PDB file of C-alpha atoms and ligand atoms in Angstrom:
ATOM      1  CA  MET A   1     143.940  92.782 157.247  1.00 68.00           C
ATOM      2  CA  VAL A   2     143.422  96.745 157.644  1.00 91.00           C
ATOM      3  CA  PHE A   3     145.939  98.334 159.907  1.00 97.00           C
ATOM      4  CA  GLU A   4     144.629 101.179 162.411  1.00 97.00           C
ATOM      5  CA  LEU A   5     147.319 103.887 163.740  1.00 98.00           C
ATOM      6  CA  PRO A   6     147.920 102.455 167.561  1.00 97.00           C
ATOM      7  CA  LYS A   7     146.903 104.674 170.249  1.00 97.00           C
ATOM      8  CA  LEU A   8     149.529 106.467 172.409  1.00 98.00           C
ATOM      9  CA  PRO A   9     150.985 104.987 175.083  1.00 97.00           C
ATOM     10  CA  PHE A  10     150.626 108.296 177.114  1.00 98.00           C
ATOM     11  CA  GLU A  11     148.619 111.749 176.751  1.00 98.00           C
ATOM     12  CA  THR A  12     149.809 114.013 174.066  1.00 98.00           C
ATOM     13  CA  THR A  13     151.167 116.766 176.604  1.00 98.00           C
ATOM     14  CA  ALA A  14     152.415 114.024 178.687  1.00 98.00           C
ATOM     15  CA  LEU A  15     156.422 114.343 177.647  1.00 98.00           C
ATOM     16  CA  GLU A  16     156.508 118.273 177.832  1.00 98.00           C
ATOM     17  CA  PRO A  17     158.840 120.060 178.075  1.00 98.00           C
ATOM     18  CA  TYR A  18     160.776 117.673 176.692  1.00 98.00           C
ATOM     19  CA  MET A  19     158.327 116.688 173.251  1.00 98.00           C
ATOM     20  CA  SER A  20     155.757 119.309 173.029  1.00 98.00           C
ATOM     21  CA  ALA A  21     152.012 117.956 172.313  1.00 98.00           C
ATOM     22  CA  LYS A  22     152.284 119.909 168.737  1.00 98.00           C
ATOM     23  CA  THR A  23     155.272 117.716 168.176  1.00 98.00           C
ATOM     24  CA  LEU A  24     153.291 114.873 168.880  1.00 98.00           C
ATOM     25  CA  GLU A  25     150.169 116.172 167.263  1.00 98.00           C
ATOM     26  CA  PHE A  26     152.683 116.367 163.981  1.00 98.00           C
ATOM     27  CA  HIS A  27     154.719 113.364 164.457  1.00 98.00           C
ATOM     28  CA  TYR A  28     151.796 110.960 165.462  1.00 98.00           C
ATOM     29  CA  GLY A  29     148.735 112.198 164.121  1.00 98.00           C
ATOM     30  CA  LYS A  30     150.021 113.043 161.072  1.00 98.00           C
ATOM     31  CA  HIS A  31     153.293 111.559 160.010  1.00 98.00           C
ATOM     32  CA  HIS A  32     152.522 107.598 161.622  1.00 98.00           C
ATOM     33  CA  GLN A  33     148.921 108.246 160.563  1.00 98.00           C
ATOM     34  CA  THR A  34     150.123 108.707 157.096  1.00 98.00           C
ATOM     35  CA  TYR A  35     152.459 105.607 156.595  1.00 98.00           C
ATOM     36  CA  VAL A  36     149.624 103.781 158.312  1.00 98.00           C
ATOM     37  CA  ASN A  37     147.053 104.790 155.234  1.00 98.00           C
ATOM     38  CA  ASN A  38     149.472 104.972 152.784  1.00 98.00           C
ATOM     39  CA  LEU A  39     150.730 101.504 153.718  1.00 98.00           C
ATOM     40  CA  ASN A  40     146.860 100.444 153.702  1.00 98.00           C
ATOM     41  CA  ASN A  41     146.369 101.622 150.240  1.00 98.00           C
ATOM     42  CA  LEU A  42     149.527  99.847 148.723  1.00 98.00           C
ATOM     43  CA  ILE A  43     148.482  96.187 149.851  1.00 97.00           C
ATOM     44  CA  LYS A  44     144.665  96.826 149.268  1.00 97.00           C
ATOM     45  CA  ASP A  45     143.775  93.413 147.077  1.00 95.00           C
ATOM     46  CA  THR A  46     147.252  92.264 147.029  1.00 96.00           C
ATOM     47  CA  ASP A  47     148.507  89.336 148.523  1.00 95.00           C
ATOM     48  CA  LEU A  48     150.307  90.800 151.859  1.00 96.00           C
ATOM     49  CA  ALA A  49     146.859  91.925 152.882  1.00 95.00           C
ATOM     50  CA  ALA A  50     146.611  88.662 154.573  1.00 94.00           C
ATOM     51  CA  GLU A  51     149.727  89.479 156.223  1.00 96.00           C
ATOM     52  CA  ASN A  52     150.720  91.064 160.010  1.00 96.00           C
ATOM     53  CA  LEU A  53     152.799  94.161 159.588  1.00 97.00           C
ATOM     54  CA  GLU A  54     156.181  91.976 160.912  1.00 97.00           C
ATOM     55  CA  ASN A  55     155.705  89.722 157.535  1.00 97.00           C
ATOM     56  CA  ILE A  56     154.789  92.128 155.319  1.00 98.00           C
ATOM     57  CA  VAL A  57     157.978  94.181 156.699  1.00 98.00           C
ATOM     58  CA  LEU A  58     160.340  90.793 155.908  1.00 97.00           C
ATOM     59  CA  LYS A  59     158.809  89.493 152.059  1.00 97.00           C
ATOM     60  CA  THR A  60     159.141  93.305 151.218  1.00 98.00           C
ATOM     61  CA  ALA A  61     162.503  94.017 152.422  1.00 98.00           C
ATOM     62  CA  GLY A  62     165.183  94.288 149.901  1.00 96.00           C
ATOM     63  CA  LYS A  63     162.741  93.709 146.667  1.00 97.00           C
ATOM     64  CA  GLU A  64     163.205  96.814 144.323  1.00 96.00           C
ATOM     65  CA  ASP A  65     159.260  96.577 143.025  1.00 96.00           C
ATOM     66  CA  LYS A  66     158.074  96.359 146.655  1.00 97.00           C
ATOM     67  CA  THR A  67     160.497  99.454 148.099  1.00 98.00           C
ATOM     68  CA  ALA A  68     156.763 101.745 148.597  1.00 98.00           C
ATOM     69  CA  ILE A  69     155.121  98.821 150.573  1.00 98.00           C
ATOM     70  CA  PHE A  70     158.281  98.110 152.862  1.00 98.00           C
ATOM     71  CA  ASN A  71     158.764 101.888 153.460  1.00 98.00           C
ATOM     72  CA  ASN A  72     155.540 102.231 154.848  1.00 98.00           C
ATOM     73  CA  ALA A  73     155.407  99.249 156.849  1.00 98.00           C
ATOM     74  CA  ALA A  74     158.744  99.489 158.119  1.00 98.00           C
ATOM     75  CA  GLN A  75     157.753 103.148 159.566  1.00 98.00           C
ATOM     76  CA  ALA A  76     154.380 102.125 160.540  1.00 98.00           C
ATOM     77  CA  TRP A  77     156.395  99.048 162.748  1.00 98.00           C
ATOM     78  CA  ASN A  78     158.883 101.649 163.854  1.00 98.00           C
ATOM     79  CA  HIS A  79     156.829 104.343 165.303  1.00 98.00           C
ATOM     80  CA  SER A  80     154.966 102.081 167.240  1.00 98.00           C
ATOM     81  CA  PHE A  81     157.863 100.520 168.798  1.00 98.00           C
ATOM     82  CA  PHE A  82     159.352 104.178 169.500  1.00 98.00           C
ATOM     83  CA  TRP A  83     155.952 105.158 170.837  1.00 98.00           C
ATOM     84  CA  SER A  84     156.889 102.796 173.745  1.00 98.00           C
ATOM     85  CA  CYS A  85     160.577 103.916 173.532  1.00 98.00           C
ATOM     86  CA  LEU A  86     159.249 107.148 175.431  1.00 98.00           C
ATOM     87  CA  THR A  87     157.607 107.756 179.488  1.00 98.00           C
ATOM     88  CA  PRO A  88     157.267 110.495 181.114  1.00 97.00           C
ATOM     89  CA  ASN A  89     159.932 110.674 183.813  1.00 95.00           C
ATOM     90  CA  GLY A  90     162.036 107.958 181.708  1.00 98.00           C
ATOM     91  CA  GLY A  91     165.705 108.254 181.242  1.00 98.00           C
ATOM     92  CA  GLY A  92     168.113 107.561 183.746  1.00 93.00           C
ATOM     93  CA  ALA A  93     170.172 104.782 185.375  1.00 97.00           C
ATOM     94  CA  LEU A  94     169.424 101.282 183.511  1.00 98.00           C
ATOM     95  CA  PRO A  95     166.941  99.133 185.796  1.00 97.00           C
ATOM     96  CA  GLU A  96     168.378  96.271 187.712  1.00 97.00           C
ATOM     97  CA  GLY A  97     167.907  93.279 186.233  1.00 97.00           C
ATOM     98  CA  LYS A  98     168.924  91.049 183.400  1.00 97.00           C
ATOM     99  CA  PHE A  99     169.247  93.441 180.538  1.00 97.00           C
ATOM    100  CA  LYS A 100     171.491  95.741 182.787  1.00 98.00           C
ATOM    101  CA  GLU A 101     173.281  93.013 183.518  1.00 97.00           C
ATOM    102  CA  ALA A 102     173.743  92.099 179.498  1.00 97.00           C
ATOM    103  CA  VAL A 103     174.442  95.461 178.751  1.00 98.00           C
ATOM    104  CA  LEU A 104     177.860  95.752 181.148  1.00 98.00           C
ATOM    105  CA  HIS A 105     178.653  92.465 179.605  1.00 97.00           C
ATOM    106  CA  SER A 106     178.713  94.084 176.152  1.00 97.00           C
ATOM    107  CA  PHE A 107     180.088  98.090 177.168  1.00 98.00           C
ATOM    108  CA  ALA A 108     182.974  98.998 179.310  1.00 97.00           C
ATOM    109  CA  ASN A 109     180.137 100.363 181.799  1.00 98.00           C
ATOM    110  CA  GLU A 110     176.014 102.531 181.242  1.00 98.00           C
ATOM    111  CA  GLU A 111     177.775 105.380 180.397  1.00 98.00           C
ATOM    112  CA  LYS A 112     179.805 104.124 177.422  1.00 98.00           C
ATOM    113  CA  PHE A 113     176.587 102.557 176.455  1.00 98.00           C
ATOM    114  CA  LYS A 114     174.844 105.902 176.217  1.00 98.00           C
ATOM    115  CA  ASP A 115     177.306 107.610 174.991  1.00 98.00           C
ATOM    116  CA  GLU A 116     177.152 105.162 171.845  1.00 98.00           C
ATOM    117  CA  LEU A 117     173.670 105.062 171.637  1.00 98.00           C
ATOM    118  CA  LYS A 118     174.017 108.801 171.381  1.00 98.00           C
ATOM    119  CA  SER A 119     176.869 109.006 168.820  1.00 98.00           C
ATOM    120  CA  ALA A 120     174.580 106.382 166.705  1.00 98.00           C
ATOM    121  CA  ALA A 121     172.020 109.347 166.880  1.00 98.00           C
ATOM    122  CA  VAL A 122     173.519 112.045 165.710  1.00 98.00           C
ATOM    123  CA  SER A 123     176.167 110.516 163.098  1.00 98.00           C
ATOM    124  CA  GLN A 124     172.974 109.289 161.392  1.00 97.00           C
ATOM    125  CA  PHE A 125     173.334 111.070 158.285  1.00 96.00           C
ATOM    126  CA  GLY A 126     169.725 112.587 157.093  1.00 97.00           C
ATOM    127  CA  SER A 127     166.710 110.212 158.235  1.00 98.00           C
ATOM    128  CA  GLY A 128     166.865 107.014 160.612  1.00 98.00           C
ATOM    129  CA  TRP A 129     166.707 105.595 163.365  1.00 98.00           C
ATOM    130  CA  ALA A 130     169.515 104.639 166.635  1.00 98.00           C
ATOM    131  CA  TRP A 131     168.834 101.636 167.751  1.00 98.00           C
ATOM    132  CA  VAL A 132     169.373  99.414 170.900  1.00 98.00           C
ATOM    133  CA  VAL A 133     169.371  95.578 169.603  1.00 98.00           C
ATOM    134  CA  ALA A 134     169.729  92.447 171.146  1.00 96.00           C
ATOM    135  CA  ASP A 135     172.269  89.588 168.917  1.00 91.00           C
ATOM    136  CA  LYS A 136     171.680  86.644 171.224  1.00 86.00           C
ATOM    137  CA  ASP A 137     172.917  87.319 174.678  1.00 87.00           C
ATOM    138  CA  LYS A 138     174.982  90.295 173.400  1.00 94.00           C
ATOM    139  CA  ILE A 139     173.277  94.373 173.231  1.00 97.00           C
ATOM    140  CA  LYS A 140     174.763  95.832 170.161  1.00 98.00           C
ATOM    141  CA  ILE A 141     174.307  99.780 168.930  1.00 98.00           C
ATOM    142  CA  LEU A 142     173.558 100.491 165.152  1.00 97.00           C
ATOM    143  CA  LYS A 143     171.730 102.753 163.149  1.00 98.00           C
ATOM    144  CA  THR A 144     169.601 102.094 159.813  1.00 98.00           C
ATOM    145  CA  GLY A 145     168.711 104.953 157.166  1.00 98.00           C
ATOM    146  CA  ASN A 146     164.920 105.735 156.431  1.00 98.00           C
ATOM    147  CA  ALA A 147     162.348 103.188 156.925  1.00 98.00           C
ATOM    148  CA  ASP A 148     165.081 100.406 157.732  1.00 98.00           C
ATOM    149  CA  THR A 149     164.413  98.325 160.700  1.00 98.00           C
ATOM    150  CA  PRO A 150     166.461  95.794 162.427  1.00 97.00           C
ATOM    151  CA  ILE A 151     163.652  93.350 162.288  1.00 96.00           C
ATOM    152  CA  ALA A 152     164.533  92.932 158.368  1.00 97.00           C
ATOM    153  CA  HIS A 153     167.623  91.996 159.470  1.00 94.00           C
ATOM    154  CA  HIS A 154     166.529  89.355 161.643  1.00 91.00           C
ATOM    155  CA  LEU A 155     168.045  91.436 164.541  1.00 94.00           C
ATOM    156  CA  THR A 156     165.979  91.867 168.007  1.00 96.00           C
ATOM    157  CA  PRO A 157     164.900  95.885 168.385  1.00 98.00           C
ATOM    158  CA  LEU A 158     165.034  96.565 172.550  1.00 98.00           C
ATOM    159  CA  LEU A 159     164.418 100.466 172.058  1.00 98.00           C
ATOM    160  CA  THR A 160     164.812 102.885 169.888  1.00 98.00           C
ATOM    161  CA  ILE A 161     165.517 106.571 168.850  1.00 98.00           C
ATOM    162  CA  ASP A 162     163.646 108.232 165.767  1.00 98.00           C
ATOM    163  CA  VAL A 163     166.315 110.718 164.301  1.00 98.00           C
ATOM    164  CA  TRP A 164     164.038 111.975 161.532  1.00 98.00           C
ATOM    165  CA  GLU A 165     163.542 115.987 161.124  1.00 98.00           C
ATOM    166  CA  HIS A 166     160.149 115.661 161.704  1.00 98.00           C
ATOM    167  CA  ALA A 167     161.132 114.214 165.567  1.00 98.00           C
ATOM    168  CA  TYR A 168     162.858 116.901 167.171  1.00 98.00           C
ATOM    169  CA  TYR A 169     162.032 119.873 164.355  1.00 98.00           C
ATOM    170  CA  LEU A 170     159.612 121.833 165.947  1.00 98.00           C
ATOM    171  CA  ASP A 171     161.217 121.866 169.747  1.00 98.00           C
ATOM    172  CA  TYR A 172     165.100 121.643 168.882  1.00 98.00           C
ATOM    173  CA  GLN A 173     165.715 123.076 165.366  1.00 98.00           C
ATOM    174  CA  ASN A 174     168.173 121.523 163.953  1.00 97.00           C
ATOM    175  CA  ARG A 175     169.435 120.471 167.453  1.00 98.00           C
ATOM    176  CA  ARG A 176     169.626 116.932 167.063  1.00 98.00           C
ATOM    177  CA  PRO A 177     172.224 116.229 169.786  1.00 98.00           C
ATOM    178  CA  ASP A 178     170.191 117.913 172.544  1.00 98.00           C
ATOM    179  CA  TYR A 179     166.847 116.115 171.509  1.00 98.00           C
ATOM    180  CA  VAL A 180     168.766 112.896 171.647  1.00 98.00           C
ATOM    181  CA  GLN A 181     170.937 114.203 174.833  1.00 98.00           C
ATOM    182  CA  THR A 182     167.262 114.762 176.491  1.00 98.00           C
ATOM    183  CA  LEU A 183     165.370 111.600 175.040  1.00 98.00           C
ATOM    184  CA  ILE A 184     168.614 109.736 177.302  1.00 98.00           C
ATOM    185  CA  ASP A 185     167.901 111.949 180.280  1.00 98.00           C
ATOM    186  CA  LYS A 186     164.431 112.587 180.682  1.00 98.00           C
ATOM    187  CA  LEU A 187     162.579 110.202 177.938  1.00 98.00           C
ATOM    188  CA  LEU A 188     163.501 106.690 177.268  1.00 98.00           C
ATOM    189  CA  ASN A 189     161.650 103.679 178.740  1.00 98.00           C
ATOM    190  CA  TRP A 190     164.608 101.026 179.894  1.00 98.00           C
ATOM    191  CA  HIS A 191     161.553  99.343 181.533  1.00 98.00           C
ATOM    192  CA  PHE A 192     160.563  99.098 177.767  1.00 98.00           C
ATOM    193  CA  ALA A 193     164.065  97.915 176.598  1.00 98.00           C
ATOM    194  CA  ALA A 194     164.270  95.345 179.615  1.00 98.00           C
ATOM    195  CA  SER A 195     161.058  93.776 179.250  1.00 98.00           C
ATOM    196  CA  ASN A 196     162.212  93.301 175.401  1.00 98.00           C
ATOM    197  CA  PHE A 197     165.099  91.608 175.977  1.00 97.00           C
ATOM    198  CA  SER A 198     163.519  89.147 179.579  1.00 94.00           C
ATOM    199  CA  ALA A 199     160.866  88.575 176.737  1.00 93.00           C
ATOM    200  CA  LEU A 200     163.295  86.935 174.233  1.00 90.00           C
TER     201      LEU A 200
HETATM  202 MN1   MN B 301     158.913 110.104 163.051  1.00 71.92          MN
END
């Protein structure tokens, strides 16, 4: 299988002024593309060339001799997922339904849930990701370092925030908390998270 860069679910200008076209041109067009290219080169003529992306992540997770493949496969998966977590006119209140009910069962209230997500995103030391995941009927928040991904730990991702510097440095420089707060207020696609939860 040769992997391709998936299409963005919006125009590169669609998230302005909160995430610039310039950021997306580099983040999607250069960084994400490079993970896909590296992965294709690394799996060429190996047994993994026959596998889908999720299986490659699962089969290489925790294997020291497969670190480069894991890193590029997991980053390819994480970024494809991340683009669907963003939408123009996103953020704001959680949509009514099963996902919101589960959030309210797992956290004191919606505000606490979002505070915990922000705190995970801001406190991840160095590069990584903050996640909303489903663990059976519970909603949990966690963070992962570098390329690590909940799918490698058999958890179901519902939503993620990329906190690598390449995700925000052009627009926010070192102000990661401002970037995270802006995503929470303006860009997060809670309908995508809710549909991932409904699909379980
Ligand atoms: Mn990224």
